Amino acid sequence: MADLTPTRLAQRPQLSEEVADHVRTRIMSGEVRPGDFIRLDETAAALGVSVTPVREALLTLRGEGLVDLVPRRGYLVSPMSRKDIEDIFWLQAELSKRIIDRAITRFDAESLNFHATLIDDFESASAAGDADGVVRAQYAIHRSINRTSQSDKLSRFLSNAARYMPYRLYAEDPVWRENALKDNRRMLNALREGDVATAHQVVDAEFSGGARLLIEHLERAGIWDDDDNAATSTGEPAGAATS
């Protein structure tokens, strides 16, 4: 299980976004289950912030379909099926392949060399077991491709979809890190050779594997027990009040 120990956050303009990211990670990693309430006071105290950014964060997550508002009771975690997970990763794969199609013709020797250094950074962080470093390096690798593609809107859509991924869950998994390094190397070779087919294969492998790992993790966490499945099939959040 990823280390999700709350970190006290300093006051700054994007505070509600950081709170949203914290709560989103707890949901997507299975630390909180569908039907669990997200308490404003408890979350604010854990993060060392006021209730206001927590409330703003929960409004954001409600818009993303991750929490529901129950009148007079607060926010609770929405149901999420295996198919939902698959769809999130499918969307990322399709957007990524579109971006790759545009980026692969724009990489030159300088940008390819820079991309290679980012992969070296990933390898170093992985070898050191530095999960935060792995997250930063993998983000930089994807950002390199996105920026080279010159597809700002697609990159923003992809960034929004990627928010659902609990990155530390992956970064702390040695097997995932090993496979990710191989995928990053294969992608670099594909970019150098202008090999779109292989680049697409790498993207599909990355996101299908990511979906599988997350689903297996959530299954072990007991997210989809019989009660949850019954609640999901009726369209009611598990644990929600009924009239």
PDB file of C-alpha atoms in Angstrom:
ATOM      1  CA  MET A   1       0.000   0.000   0.000  1.00  0.00           C
ATOM      2  CA  ALA A   2       1.331   3.441  -0.867  1.00  0.00           C
ATOM      3  CA  ASP A   3       2.428   5.710   1.968  1.00  0.00           C
ATOM      4  CA  LEU A   4      -0.446   8.150   2.130  1.00  0.00           C
ATOM      5  CA  THR A   5       0.422   9.785   5.451  1.00  0.00           C
ATOM      6  CA  PRO A   6      -1.177  13.242   5.358  1.00  0.00           C
ATOM      7  CA  THR A   7       1.223  16.132   4.887  1.00  0.00           C
ATOM      8  CA  ARG A   8       0.506  19.551   6.359  1.00  0.00           C
ATOM      9  CA  LEU A   9       0.066  21.996   3.532  1.00  0.00           C
ATOM     10  CA  ALA A  10       1.087  25.644   3.530  1.00  0.00           C
ATOM     11  CA  GLN A  11      -1.431  28.322   2.647  1.00  0.00           C
ATOM     12  CA  ARG A  12      -1.168  29.262  -1.034  1.00  0.00           C
ATOM     13  CA  PRO A  13      -3.557  30.025  -3.918  1.00  0.00           C
ATOM     14  CA  GLN A  14      -3.693  26.483  -5.317  1.00  0.00           C
ATOM     15  CA  LEU A  15      -4.350  24.970  -1.885  1.00  0.00           C
ATOM     16  CA  SER A  16      -7.781  23.589  -2.785  1.00  0.00           C
ATOM     17  CA  GLU A  17      -6.223  21.787  -5.773  1.00  0.00           C
ATOM     18  CA  GLU A  18      -3.668  20.140  -3.510  1.00  0.00           C
ATOM     19  CA  VAL A  19      -6.389  19.099  -1.082  1.00  0.00           C
ATOM     20  CA  ALA A  20      -8.379  17.675  -3.997  1.00  0.00           C
ATOM     21  CA  ASP A  21      -5.303  15.738  -5.118  1.00  0.00           C
ATOM     22  CA  HIS A  22      -4.844  14.353  -1.602  1.00  0.00           C
ATOM     23  CA  VAL A  23      -8.456  13.193  -1.307  1.00  0.00           C
ATOM     24  CA  ARG A  24      -8.489  11.902  -4.900  1.00  0.00           C
ATOM     25  CA  THR A  25      -5.445   9.760  -4.160  1.00  0.00           C
ATOM     26  CA  ARG A  26      -7.081   8.326  -1.049  1.00  0.00           C
ATOM     27  CA  ILE A  27     -10.138   7.398  -3.099  1.00  0.00           C
ATOM     28  CA  MET A  28      -8.307   5.947  -6.083  1.00  0.00           C
ATOM     29  CA  SER A  29      -5.920   3.943  -3.902  1.00  0.00           C
ATOM     30  CA  GLY A  30      -8.794   2.419  -1.935  1.00  0.00           C
ATOM     31  CA  GLU A  31      -7.816   4.009   1.375  1.00  0.00           C
ATOM     32  CA  VAL A  32     -11.402   5.248   1.598  1.00  0.00           C
ATOM     33  CA  ARG A  33     -14.187   3.081   0.229  1.00  0.00           C
ATOM     34  CA  PRO A  34     -17.322   3.865  -1.760  1.00  0.00           C
ATOM     35  CA  GLY A  35     -19.930   4.963   0.761  1.00  0.00           C
ATOM     36  CA  ASP A  36     -17.396   6.384   3.221  1.00  0.00           C
ATOM     37  CA  PHE A  37     -17.972   9.983   4.225  1.00  0.00           C
ATOM     38  CA  ILE A  38     -15.206  12.536   3.717  1.00  0.00           C
ATOM     39  CA  ARG A  39     -15.378  14.696   6.859  1.00  0.00           C
ATOM     40  CA  LEU A  40     -14.476  18.337   6.306  1.00  0.00           C
ATOM     41  CA  ASP A  41     -13.184  18.947   9.833  1.00  0.00           C
ATOM     42  CA  GLU A  42     -11.129  15.748   9.969  1.00  0.00           C
ATOM     43  CA  THR A  43      -9.589  16.325   6.542  1.00  0.00           C
ATOM     44  CA  ALA A  44      -8.790  19.959   7.359  1.00  0.00           C
ATOM     45  CA  ALA A  45      -7.164  18.972  10.653  1.00  0.00           C
ATOM     46  CA  ALA A  46      -5.117  16.190   9.025  1.00  0.00           C
ATOM     47  CA  LEU A  47      -3.754  18.581   6.409  1.00  0.00           C
ATOM     48  CA  GLY A  48      -3.360  21.576   8.698  1.00  0.00           C
ATOM     49  CA  VAL A  49      -5.652  23.812   6.659  1.00  0.00           C
ATOM     50  CA  SER A  50      -8.985  25.527   7.150  1.00  0.00           C
ATOM     51  CA  VAL A  51     -12.284  23.969   6.146  1.00  0.00           C
ATOM     52  CA  THR A  52     -12.691  26.328   3.168  1.00  0.00           C
ATOM     53  CA  PRO A  53     -10.138  24.716   0.800  1.00  0.00           C
ATOM     54  CA  VAL A  54     -11.439  21.277   1.793  1.00  0.00           C
ATOM     55  CA  ARG A  55     -14.965  22.312   0.865  1.00  0.00           C
ATOM     56  CA  GLU A  56     -13.715  23.730  -2.450  1.00  0.00           C
ATOM     57  CA  ALA A  57     -11.779  20.524  -3.110  1.00  0.00           C
ATOM     58  CA  LEU A  58     -14.834  18.364  -2.492  1.00  0.00           C
ATOM     59  CA  LEU A  59     -16.837  20.482  -4.925  1.00  0.00           C
ATOM     60  CA  THR A  60     -14.151  19.790  -7.519  1.00  0.00           C
ATOM     61  CA  LEU A  61     -14.250  16.055  -6.804  1.00  0.00           C
ATOM     62  CA  ARG A  62     -18.028  16.093  -7.014  1.00  0.00           C
ATOM     63  CA  GLY A  63     -17.683  17.501 -10.516  1.00  0.00           C
ATOM     64  CA  GLU A  64     -15.311  14.631 -11.337  1.00  0.00           C
ATOM     65  CA  GLY A  65     -17.820  12.055 -10.112  1.00  0.00           C
ATOM     66  CA  LEU A  66     -15.643  10.877  -7.231  1.00  0.00           C
ATOM     67  CA  VAL A  67     -17.884  12.055  -4.393  1.00  0.00           C
ATOM     68  CA  ASP A  68     -21.605  12.642  -3.950  1.00  0.00           C
ATOM     69  CA  LEU A  69     -23.278  15.267  -1.792  1.00  0.00           C
ATOM     70  CA  VAL A  70     -25.843  13.845   0.632  1.00  0.00           C
ATOM     71  CA  PRO A  71     -28.100  16.660   1.929  1.00  0.00           C
ATOM     72  CA  ARG A  72     -27.515  17.462   5.607  1.00  0.00           C
ATOM     73  CA  ARG A  73     -24.898  14.693   5.867  1.00  0.00           C
ATOM     74  CA  GLY A  74     -21.973  15.777   3.714  1.00  0.00           C
ATOM     75  CA  TYR A  75     -19.866  14.187   0.994  1.00  0.00           C
ATOM     76  CA  LEU A  76     -19.395  10.484   0.521  1.00  0.00           C
ATOM     77  CA  VAL A  77     -17.244   8.509  -1.888  1.00  0.00           C
ATOM     78  CA  SER A  78     -19.099   7.559  -5.067  1.00  0.00           C
ATOM     79  CA  PRO A  79     -19.297   3.997  -6.400  1.00  0.00           C
ATOM     80  CA  MET A  80     -16.603   3.046  -8.896  1.00  0.00           C
ATOM     81  CA  SER A  81     -16.605  -0.119 -10.964  1.00  0.00           C
ATOM     82  CA  ARG A  82     -13.802  -2.057 -12.623  1.00  0.00           C
ATOM     83  CA  LYS A  83     -15.163  -0.784 -15.921  1.00  0.00           C
ATOM     84  CA  ASP A  84     -14.764   2.792 -14.705  1.00  0.00           C
ATOM     85  CA  ILE A  85     -11.080   2.120 -14.047  1.00  0.00           C
ATOM     86  CA  GLU A  86     -10.653   0.536 -17.475  1.00  0.00           C
ATOM     87  CA  ASP A  87     -12.372   3.506 -19.122  1.00  0.00           C
ATOM     88  CA  ILE A  88     -10.118   6.030 -17.379  1.00  0.00           C
ATOM     89  CA  PHE A  89      -7.011   4.252 -18.622  1.00  0.00           C
ATOM     90  CA  TRP A  90      -8.453   3.654 -22.091  1.00  0.00           C
ATOM     91  CA  LEU A  91      -9.073   7.390 -22.437  1.00  0.00           C
ATOM     92  CA  GLN A  92      -5.506   8.173 -21.405  1.00  0.00           C
ATOM     93  CA  ALA A  93      -4.156   5.657 -23.916  1.00  0.00           C
ATOM     94  CA  GLU A  94      -6.200   7.074 -26.794  1.00  0.00           C
ATOM     95  CA  LEU A  95      -5.228  10.662 -26.011  1.00  0.00           C
ATOM     96  CA  SER A  96      -1.583   9.640 -25.611  1.00  0.00           C
ATOM     97  CA  LYS A  97      -1.507   7.905 -28.990  1.00  0.00           C
ATOM     98  CA  ARG A  98      -2.940  10.975 -30.667  1.00  0.00           C
ATOM     99  CA  ILE A  99      -0.266  13.094 -29.003  1.00  0.00           C
ATOM    100  CA  ILE A 100       2.452  10.629 -30.011  1.00  0.00           C
ATOM    101  CA  ASP A 101       1.329  10.847 -33.632  1.00  0.00           C
ATOM    102  CA  ARG A 102       2.089  14.564 -33.562  1.00  0.00           C
ATOM    103  CA  ALA A 103       5.190  14.472 -31.378  1.00  0.00           C
ATOM    104  CA  ILE A 104       7.073  11.744 -33.220  1.00  0.00           C
ATOM    105  CA  THR A 105       7.725  13.927 -36.272  1.00  0.00           C
ATOM    106  CA  ARG A 106       8.810  16.910 -34.147  1.00  0.00           C
ATOM    107  CA  PHE A 107      11.545  15.318 -32.051  1.00  0.00           C
ATOM    108  CA  ASP A 108      15.013  16.417 -33.140  1.00  0.00           C
ATOM    109  CA  ALA A 109      18.445  15.336 -31.895  1.00  0.00           C
ATOM    110  CA  GLU A 110      18.472  17.868 -29.065  1.00  0.00           C
ATOM    111  CA  SER A 111      15.008  17.025 -27.754  1.00  0.00           C
ATOM    112  CA  LEU A 112      15.723  13.283 -28.059  1.00  0.00           C
ATOM    113  CA  ASN A 113      18.902  13.682 -26.019  1.00  0.00           C
ATOM    114  CA  PHE A 114      16.990  15.636 -23.391  1.00  0.00           C
ATOM    115  CA  HIS A 115      14.290  12.951 -23.332  1.00  0.00           C
ATOM    116  CA  ALA A 116      16.984  10.330 -22.802  1.00  0.00           C
ATOM    117  CA  THR A 117      18.292  12.199 -19.753  1.00  0.00           C
ATOM    118  CA  LEU A 118      14.806  12.139 -18.249  1.00  0.00           C
ATOM    119  CA  ILE A 119      14.748   8.368 -18.613  1.00  0.00           C
ATOM    120  CA  ASP A 120      18.145   8.208 -16.926  1.00  0.00           C
ATOM    121  CA  ASP A 121      16.645  10.242 -14.075  1.00  0.00           C
ATOM    122  CA  PHE A 122      13.819   7.721 -13.835  1.00  0.00           C
ATOM    123  CA  GLU A 123      16.291   4.843 -13.735  1.00  0.00           C
ATOM    124  CA  SER A 124      18.350   6.489 -11.001  1.00  0.00           C
ATOM    125  CA  ALA A 125      15.305   7.236  -8.853  1.00  0.00           C
ATOM    126  CA  SER A 126      14.004   3.710  -9.352  1.00  0.00           C
ATOM    127  CA  ALA A 127      17.329   2.136  -8.405  1.00  0.00           C
ATOM    128  CA  ALA A 128      17.394   4.262  -5.235  1.00  0.00           C
ATOM    129  CA  GLY A 129      13.822   3.317  -4.350  1.00  0.00           C
ATOM    130  CA  ASP A 130      12.928   7.006  -4.414  1.00  0.00           C
ATOM    131  CA  ALA A 131       9.172   6.932  -5.073  1.00  0.00           C
ATOM    132  CA  ASP A 132       8.844  10.713  -5.196  1.00  0.00           C
ATOM    133  CA  GLY A 133      11.729  10.884  -7.655  1.00  0.00           C
ATOM    134  CA  VAL A 134      10.125   8.211  -9.806  1.00  0.00           C
ATOM    135  CA  VAL A 135       6.861  10.163  -9.877  1.00  0.00           C
ATOM    136  CA  ARG A 136       8.662  13.365 -10.855  1.00  0.00           C
ATOM    137  CA  ALA A 137      10.723  11.637 -13.538  1.00  0.00           C
ATOM    138  CA  GLN A 138       7.765   9.841 -15.088  1.00  0.00           C
ATOM    139  CA  TYR A 139       5.794  13.073 -15.137  1.00  0.00           C
ATOM    140  CA  ALA A 140       8.711  14.824 -16.848  1.00  0.00           C
ATOM    141  CA  ILE A 141       8.959  12.041 -19.451  1.00  0.00           C
ATOM    142  CA  HIS A 142       5.298  12.368 -20.390  1.00  0.00           C
ATOM    143  CA  ARG A 143       5.512  16.155 -20.305  1.00  0.00           C
ATOM    144  CA  SER A 144       8.424  16.040 -22.747  1.00  0.00           C
ATOM    145  CA  ILE A 145       6.292  14.184 -25.283  1.00  0.00           C
ATOM    146  CA  ASN A 146       3.254  16.365 -24.663  1.00  0.00           C
ATOM    147  CA  ARG A 147       5.181  19.605 -25.132  1.00  0.00           C
ATOM    148  CA  THR A 148       6.915  18.345 -28.264  1.00  0.00           C
ATOM    149  CA  SER A 149       3.548  17.433 -29.787  1.00  0.00           C
ATOM    150  CA  GLN A 150       2.464  21.100 -29.567  1.00  0.00           C
ATOM    151  CA  SER A 151      -1.052  19.871 -28.742  1.00  0.00           C
ATOM    152  CA  ASP A 152      -1.994  22.048 -25.813  1.00  0.00           C
ATOM    153  CA  LYS A 153      -5.664  21.152 -25.600  1.00  0.00           C
ATOM    154  CA  LEU A 154      -5.099  17.406 -25.949  1.00  0.00           C
ATOM    155  CA  SER A 155      -2.360  17.599 -23.339  1.00  0.00           C
ATOM    156  CA  ARG A 156      -4.714  19.379 -20.951  1.00  0.00           C
ATOM    157  CA  PHE A 157      -7.392  16.723 -21.492  1.00  0.00           C
ATOM    158  CA  LEU A 158      -4.796  14.042 -20.822  1.00  0.00           C
ATOM    159  CA  SER A 159      -3.632  15.828 -17.683  1.00  0.00           C
ATOM    160  CA  ASN A 160      -7.186  15.926 -16.381  1.00  0.00           C
ATOM    161  CA  ALA A 161      -7.630  12.192 -16.980  1.00  0.00           C
ATOM    162  CA  ALA A 162      -4.262  11.431 -15.377  1.00  0.00           C
ATOM    163  CA  ARG A 163      -5.380  13.024 -12.109  1.00  0.00           C
ATOM    164  CA  TYR A 164      -7.211   9.813 -11.265  1.00  0.00           C
ATOM    165  CA  MET A 165      -3.975   7.821 -11.104  1.00  0.00           C
ATOM    166  CA  PRO A 166      -2.520   7.186  -7.615  1.00  0.00           C
ATOM    167  CA  TYR A 167       1.063   7.661  -8.772  1.00  0.00           C
ATOM    168  CA  ARG A 168       2.794   6.595  -5.569  1.00  0.00           C
ATOM    169  CA  LEU A 169       1.013   3.259  -5.715  1.00  0.00           C
ATOM    170  CA  TYR A 170       2.889   2.577  -8.938  1.00  0.00           C
ATOM    171  CA  ALA A 171       6.143   4.258  -7.986  1.00  0.00           C
ATOM    172  CA  GLU A 172       6.504   2.108  -4.874  1.00  0.00           C
ATOM    173  CA  ASP A 173       6.068  -1.118  -6.865  1.00  0.00           C
ATOM    174  CA  PRO A 174       9.488  -2.469  -8.018  1.00  0.00           C
ATOM    175  CA  VAL A 175       7.898  -4.597 -10.754  1.00  0.00           C
ATOM    176  CA  TRP A 176       6.024  -1.611 -12.141  1.00  0.00           C
ATOM    177  CA  ARG A 177       9.189   0.484 -12.070  1.00  0.00           C
ATOM    178  CA  GLU A 178      11.109  -2.193 -13.971  1.00  0.00           C
ATOM    179  CA  ASN A 179       8.396  -2.459 -16.638  1.00  0.00           C
ATOM    180  CA  ALA A 180       8.023   1.316 -16.858  1.00  0.00           C
ATOM    181  CA  LEU A 181      11.747   1.711 -17.476  1.00  0.00           C
ATOM    182  CA  LYS A 182      11.585  -0.838 -20.296  1.00  0.00           C
ATOM    183  CA  ASP A 183       8.570   0.969 -21.770  1.00  0.00           C
ATOM    184  CA  ASN A 184      10.338   4.321 -21.534  1.00  0.00           C
ATOM    185  CA  ARG A 185      13.381   2.900 -23.341  1.00  0.00           C
ATOM    186  CA  ARG A 186      11.206   1.338 -26.035  1.00  0.00           C
ATOM    187  CA  MET A 187       9.381   4.612 -26.508  1.00  0.00           C
ATOM    188  CA  LEU A 188      12.667   6.481 -26.869  1.00  0.00           C
ATOM    189  CA  ASN A 189      13.790   4.081 -29.603  1.00  0.00           C
ATOM    190  CA  ALA A 190      10.438   4.446 -31.349  1.00  0.00           C
ATOM    191  CA  LEU A 191      10.750   8.240 -31.232  1.00  0.00           C
ATOM    192  CA  ARG A 192      14.261   8.059 -32.664  1.00  0.00           C
ATOM    193  CA  GLU A 193      13.170   5.783 -35.492  1.00  0.00           C
ATOM    194  CA  GLY A 194       9.810   7.431 -36.177  1.00  0.00           C
ATOM    195  CA  ASP A 195       8.154   4.070 -35.456  1.00  0.00           C
ATOM    196  CA  VAL A 196       4.534   4.993 -34.745  1.00  0.00           C
ATOM    197  CA  ALA A 197       3.329   1.379 -34.505  1.00  0.00           C
ATOM    198  CA  THR A 198       5.792   0.517 -31.743  1.00  0.00           C
ATOM    199  CA  ALA A 199       5.057   3.790 -29.953  1.00  0.00           C
ATOM    200  CA  HIS A 200       1.365   2.885 -29.925  1.00  0.00           C
ATOM    201  CA  GLN A 201       2.186  -0.583 -28.596  1.00  0.00           C
ATOM    202  CA  VAL A 202       4.152   0.963 -25.744  1.00  0.00           C
ATOM    203  CA  VAL A 203       1.270   3.278 -24.882  1.00  0.00           C
ATOM    204  CA  ASP A 204      -1.254   0.435 -24.911  1.00  0.00           C
ATOM    205  CA  ALA A 205       1.001  -1.723 -22.735  1.00  0.00           C
ATOM    206  CA  GLU A 206       1.588   1.085 -20.257  1.00  0.00           C
ATOM    207  CA  PHE A 207      -2.047   1.976 -19.697  1.00  0.00           C
ATOM    208  CA  SER A 208      -3.522  -1.512 -19.879  1.00  0.00           C
ATOM    209  CA  GLY A 209      -0.921  -2.626 -17.347  1.00  0.00           C
ATOM    210  CA  GLY A 210      -1.661   0.385 -15.172  1.00  0.00           C
ATOM    211  CA  ALA A 211      -5.377  -0.372 -15.172  1.00  0.00           C
ATOM    212  CA  ARG A 212      -4.754  -4.017 -14.313  1.00  0.00           C
ATOM    213  CA  LEU A 213      -2.441  -3.154 -11.425  1.00  0.00           C
ATOM    214  CA  LEU A 214      -4.906  -0.660  -9.944  1.00  0.00           C
ATOM    215  CA  ILE A 215      -7.871  -3.031 -10.282  1.00  0.00           C
ATOM    216  CA  GLU A 216      -5.912  -5.824  -8.605  1.00  0.00           C
ATOM    217  CA  HIS A 217      -4.911  -3.455  -5.803  1.00  0.00           C
ATOM    218  CA  LEU A 218      -8.503  -2.332  -5.232  1.00  0.00           C
ATOM    219  CA  GLU A 219      -9.692  -5.931  -5.270  1.00  0.00           C
ATOM    220  CA  ARG A 220      -7.193  -6.790  -2.530  1.00  0.00           C
ATOM    221  CA  ALA A 221      -8.428  -3.742  -0.608  1.00  0.00           C
ATOM    222  CA  GLY A 222     -11.958  -5.189  -0.764  1.00  0.00           C
ATOM    223  CA  ILE A 223     -13.457  -2.267  -2.631  1.00  0.00           C
ATOM    224  CA  TRP A 224     -15.783  -4.489  -4.655  1.00  0.00           C
ATOM    225  CA  ASP A 225     -17.311  -6.815  -2.103  1.00  0.00           C
ATOM    226  CA  ASP A 226     -20.862  -8.091  -2.553  1.00  0.00           C
ATOM    227  CA  ASP A 227     -22.462  -5.189  -0.684  1.00  0.00           C
ATOM    228  CA  ASP A 228     -20.640  -2.641  -2.815  1.00  0.00           C
ATOM    229  CA  ASN A 229     -21.564  -4.421  -6.036  1.00  0.00           C
ATOM    230  CA  ALA A 230     -25.195  -4.537  -5.010  1.00  0.00           C
ATOM    231  CA  ALA A 231     -25.178  -0.827  -4.244  1.00  0.00           C
ATOM    232  CA  THR A 232     -23.498  -0.019  -7.534  1.00  0.00           C
ATOM    233  CA  SER A 233     -25.940  -2.096  -9.580  1.00  0.00           C
ATOM    234  CA  THR A 234     -28.897  -0.147  -8.146  1.00  0.00           C
ATOM    235  CA  GLY A 235     -27.208   3.164  -8.754  1.00  0.00           C
ATOM    236  CA  GLU A 236     -27.093   3.957  -5.010  1.00  0.00           C
ATOM    237  CA  PRO A 237     -23.782   4.826  -3.320  1.00  0.00           C
ATOM    238  CA  ALA A 238     -22.833   2.167  -0.776  1.00  0.00           C
ATOM    239  CA  GLY A 239     -23.715   3.450   2.665  1.00  0.00           C
ATOM    240  CA  ALA A 240     -25.940   6.242   1.346  1.00  0.00           C
ATOM    241  CA  ALA A 241     -29.110   7.084   3.207  1.00  0.00           C
ATOM    242  CA  THR A 242     -32.283   5.819   1.561  1.00  0.00           C
ATOM    243  CA  SER A 243     -35.698   7.371   1.727  1.00  0.00           C
TER     244      SER A 243
END
